[in-house]
Amino acid sequence: QVQLVESGGGLVQAGGSLRLSCAASGRTFVMNVMAWFRQAPGKEREFVAGIDRSGGSTGYEASVKGRFTISREITKATMYLQMNSLKPEETGVYYCAASSRSRITWQRPDHFDYWGQGAQVTVSS
């Protein structure tokens, strides 16, 4: 099993920045792709950003490109999401996810095996 724990959420004004962290433990060697998803109240969970095992390939949801940066420290089994120029509509619970699959569609939550408990991000206008 793999355990994922998010940290770094909080309250920030529009235009501000936050950095989320996701610390993995357990059988981390099975993790392939890791990703961040977010879920706003009353909405479905949506893909934000993903990163492959080596950290060499990343993908972003269109609206966050250029403002968010995903990264991964393999030796520390930790993933990060640097979020700049935050918008009120990006308020929600941000989840860290990991997949053991070799072939994956990053945008599909059902392709991920392990999930963190979520970190609340609130962007005030």
mmCIF file of C-alpha atoms in Angstrom:
data_model
loop_
_atom_site.group_PDB
_atom_site.id
_atom_site.type_symbol
_atom_site.label_atom_id
_atom_site.label_comp_id
_atom_site.label_asym_id
_atom_site.label_seq_id
_atom_site.Cartn_x
_atom_site.Cartn_y
_atom_site.Cartn_z
ATOM 1 C CA GLN A 1 0.000 0.000 0.000
ATOM 2 C CA VAL A 2 0.933 3.620 -0.535
ATOM 3 C CA GLN A 3 -0.036 6.424 1.805
ATOM 4 C CA LEU A 4 -0.249 10.011 0.545
ATOM 5 C CA VAL A 5 -0.442 13.064 2.781
ATOM 6 C CA GLU A 6 -1.015 16.582 1.460
ATOM 7 C CA SER A 7 0.045 19.783 3.179
ATOM 8 C CA GLY A 8 0.316 23.471 2.381
ATOM 9 C CA GLY A 9 -3.295 24.389 1.772
ATOM 10 C CA GLY A 10 -4.844 27.517 3.226
ATOM 11 C CA LEU A 11 -6.494 30.853 2.576
ATOM 12 C CA VAL A 12 -5.004 33.273 0.068
ATOM 13 C CA GLN A 13 -6.197 36.384 -1.724
ATOM 14 C CA ALA A 14 -6.775 36.367 -5.448
ATOM 15 C CA GLY A 15 -3.477 36.793 -7.242
ATOM 16 C CA GLY A 16 -1.558 35.175 -4.419
ATOM 17 C CA SER A 17 0.482 31.979 -4.283
ATOM 18 C CA LEU A 18 0.471 28.684 -2.423
ATOM 19 C CA ARG A 19 2.670 25.610 -2.550
ATOM 20 C CA LEU A 20 1.145 22.209 -1.941
ATOM 21 C CA SER A 21 3.208 19.193 -0.938
ATOM 22 C CA CYS A 22 2.373 15.504 -1.106
ATOM 23 C CA ALA A 23 4.474 13.110 0.936
ATOM 24 C CA ALA A 24 4.306 9.438 -0.017
ATOM 25 C CA SER A 25 5.154 6.491 2.211
ATOM 26 C CA GLY A 26 4.845 2.718 2.106
ATOM 27 C CA ARG A 27 5.442 0.864 -1.155
ATOM 28 C CA THR A 28 6.385 3.990 -3.056
ATOM 29 C CA PHE A 29 8.346 1.987 -5.624
ATOM 30 C CA VAL A 30 5.034 0.988 -7.264
ATOM 31 C CA MET A 31 4.151 4.616 -8.001
ATOM 32 C CA ASN A 32 4.360 5.611 -11.632
ATOM 33 C CA VAL A 33 2.443 8.748 -12.520
ATOM 34 C CA MET A 34 1.469 11.198 -9.791
ATOM 35 C CA ALA A 35 -1.043 13.985 -10.143
ATOM 36 C CA TRP A 36 -3.047 16.721 -8.478
ATOM 37 C CA PHE A 37 -6.824 16.889 -8.735
ATOM 38 C CA ARG A 38 -9.208 19.407 -7.223
ATOM 39 C CA GLN A 39 -12.847 19.298 -6.288
ATOM 40 C CA ALA A 40 -14.992 22.363 -5.797
ATOM 41 C CA PRO A 41 -18.231 22.174 -3.799
ATOM 42 C CA GLY A 42 -20.944 20.506 -5.826
ATOM 43 C CA LYS A 43 -18.606 19.688 -8.690
ATOM 44 C CA GLU A 44 -16.786 16.607 -9.908
ATOM 45 C CA ARG A 45 -13.129 16.012 -9.184
ATOM 46 C CA GLU A 46 -11.029 17.459 -11.986
ATOM 47 C CA PHE A 47 -7.447 17.032 -13.146
ATOM 48 C CA VAL A 48 -5.037 19.890 -12.437
ATOM 49 C CA ALA A 49 -1.535 18.619 -13.210
ATOM 50 C CA GLY A 50 0.381 15.363 -13.602
ATOM 51 C CA ILE A 51 3.990 14.191 -13.659
ATOM 52 C CA ASP A 52 5.623 10.961 -14.745
ATOM 53 C CA ARG A 53 7.913 8.721 -12.729
ATOM 54 C CA SER A 54 11.138 10.451 -13.713
ATOM 55 C CA GLY A 55 9.729 13.959 -13.442
ATOM 56 C CA GLY A 56 10.666 14.579 -17.048
ATOM 57 C CA SER A 57 7.149 14.718 -18.444
ATOM 58 C CA THR A 58 4.379 16.911 -17.090
ATOM 59 C CA GLY A 59 0.850 17.832 -18.093
ATOM 60 C CA TYR A 60 -1.514 20.591 -17.046
ATOM 61 C CA GLU A 61 -5.155 21.465 -17.292
ATOM 62 C CA ALA A 62 -5.407 24.282 -19.815
ATOM 63 C CA SER A 63 -6.486 27.019 -17.406
ATOM 64 C CA VAL A 64 -3.495 26.559 -15.079
ATOM 65 C CA LYS A 65 -0.730 26.410 -17.688
ATOM 66 C CA GLY A 66 1.874 29.068 -17.066
ATOM 67 C CA ARG A 67 0.680 29.662 -13.483
ATOM 68 C CA PHE A 68 1.014 26.252 -11.809
ATOM 69 C CA THR A 69 4.139 24.101 -11.700
ATOM 70 C CA ILE A 70 4.226 20.444 -10.702
ATOM 71 C CA SER A 71 7.470 18.830 -9.568
ATOM 72 C CA ARG A 72 8.634 15.669 -7.901
ATOM 73 C CA GLU A 73 11.577 14.702 -5.715
ATOM 74 C CA ILE A 74 12.062 10.995 -6.311
ATOM 75 C CA THR A 75 14.503 10.455 -3.439
ATOM 76 C CA LYS A 76 12.083 12.035 -0.974
ATOM 77 C CA ALA A 77 8.968 10.455 -2.525
ATOM 78 C CA THR A 78 7.437 13.907 -2.486
ATOM 79 C CA MET A 79 5.463 15.860 -5.058
ATOM 80 C CA TYR A 80 4.756 19.573 -5.138
ATOM 81 C CA LEU A 81 2.360 21.977 -6.793
ATOM 82 C CA GLN A 82 3.415 25.609 -6.934
ATOM 83 C CA MET A 83 0.325 27.720 -7.608
ATOM 84 C CA ASN A 84 0.721 31.352 -8.635
ATOM 85 C CA SER A 85 -1.817 34.030 -9.605
ATOM 86 C CA LEU A 86 -4.601 32.072 -7.944
ATOM 87 C CA LYS A 87 -8.211 32.787 -8.852
ATOM 88 C CA PRO A 88 -11.342 32.519 -6.659
ATOM 89 C CA GLU A 89 -12.791 29.837 -8.952
ATOM 90 C CA GLU A 90 -9.808 27.632 -8.067
ATOM 91 C CA THR A 91 -11.093 27.244 -4.519
ATOM 92 C CA GLY A 92 -11.602 23.639 -3.542
ATOM 93 C CA VAL A 93 -10.063 20.557 -2.009
ATOM 94 C CA TYR A 94 -6.835 19.573 -3.713
ATOM 95 C CA TYR A 95 -6.018 15.870 -3.789
ATOM 96 C CA CYS A 96 -2.714 14.140 -4.403
ATOM 97 C CA ALA A 97 -2.985 10.910 -6.395
ATOM 98 C CA ALA A 98 -0.638 8.175 -7.551
ATOM 99 C CA SER A 99 -1.002 5.414 -10.097
ATOM 100 C CA SER A 100 0.859 2.137 -10.500
ATOM 101 C CA ARG A 101 -0.332 1.720 -14.083
ATOM 102 C CA SER A 102 2.182 1.760 -16.907
ATOM 103 C CA ARG A 103 -0.334 3.287 -19.319
ATOM 104 C CA ILE A 104 -2.594 5.994 -18.031
ATOM 105 C CA THR A 105 -4.848 8.847 -19.002
ATOM 106 C CA TRP A 106 -3.875 11.544 -16.544
ATOM 107 C CA GLN A 107 -7.262 13.237 -16.596
ATOM 108 C CA ARG A 108 -9.097 10.118 -15.416
ATOM 109 C CA PRO A 109 -9.418 9.809 -11.639
ATOM 110 C CA ASP A 110 -10.302 6.117 -11.971
ATOM 111 C CA HIS A 111 -6.794 5.455 -13.351
ATOM 112 C CA PHE A 112 -5.277 6.365 -9.997
ATOM 113 C CA ASP A 113 -4.912 3.781 -7.254
ATOM 114 C CA TYR A 114 -3.921 5.895 -4.266
ATOM 115 C CA TRP A 115 -5.306 9.157 -2.922
ATOM 116 C CA GLY A 116 -4.505 11.560 -0.142
ATOM 117 C CA GLN A 117 -7.081 12.978 2.234
ATOM 118 C CA GLY A 118 -7.098 16.359 0.504
ATOM 119 C CA ALA A 119 -5.983 19.889 1.339
ATOM 120 C CA GLN A 120 -8.367 22.838 1.360
ATOM 121 C CA VAL A 121 -7.395 25.810 -0.790
ATOM 122 C CA THR A 122 -9.534 28.927 -0.486
ATOM 123 C CA VAL A 123 -8.946 31.904 -2.762
ATOM 124 C CA SER A 124 -10.759 35.044 -1.677
ATOM 125 C CA SER A 125 -11.759 37.771 -4.108
#
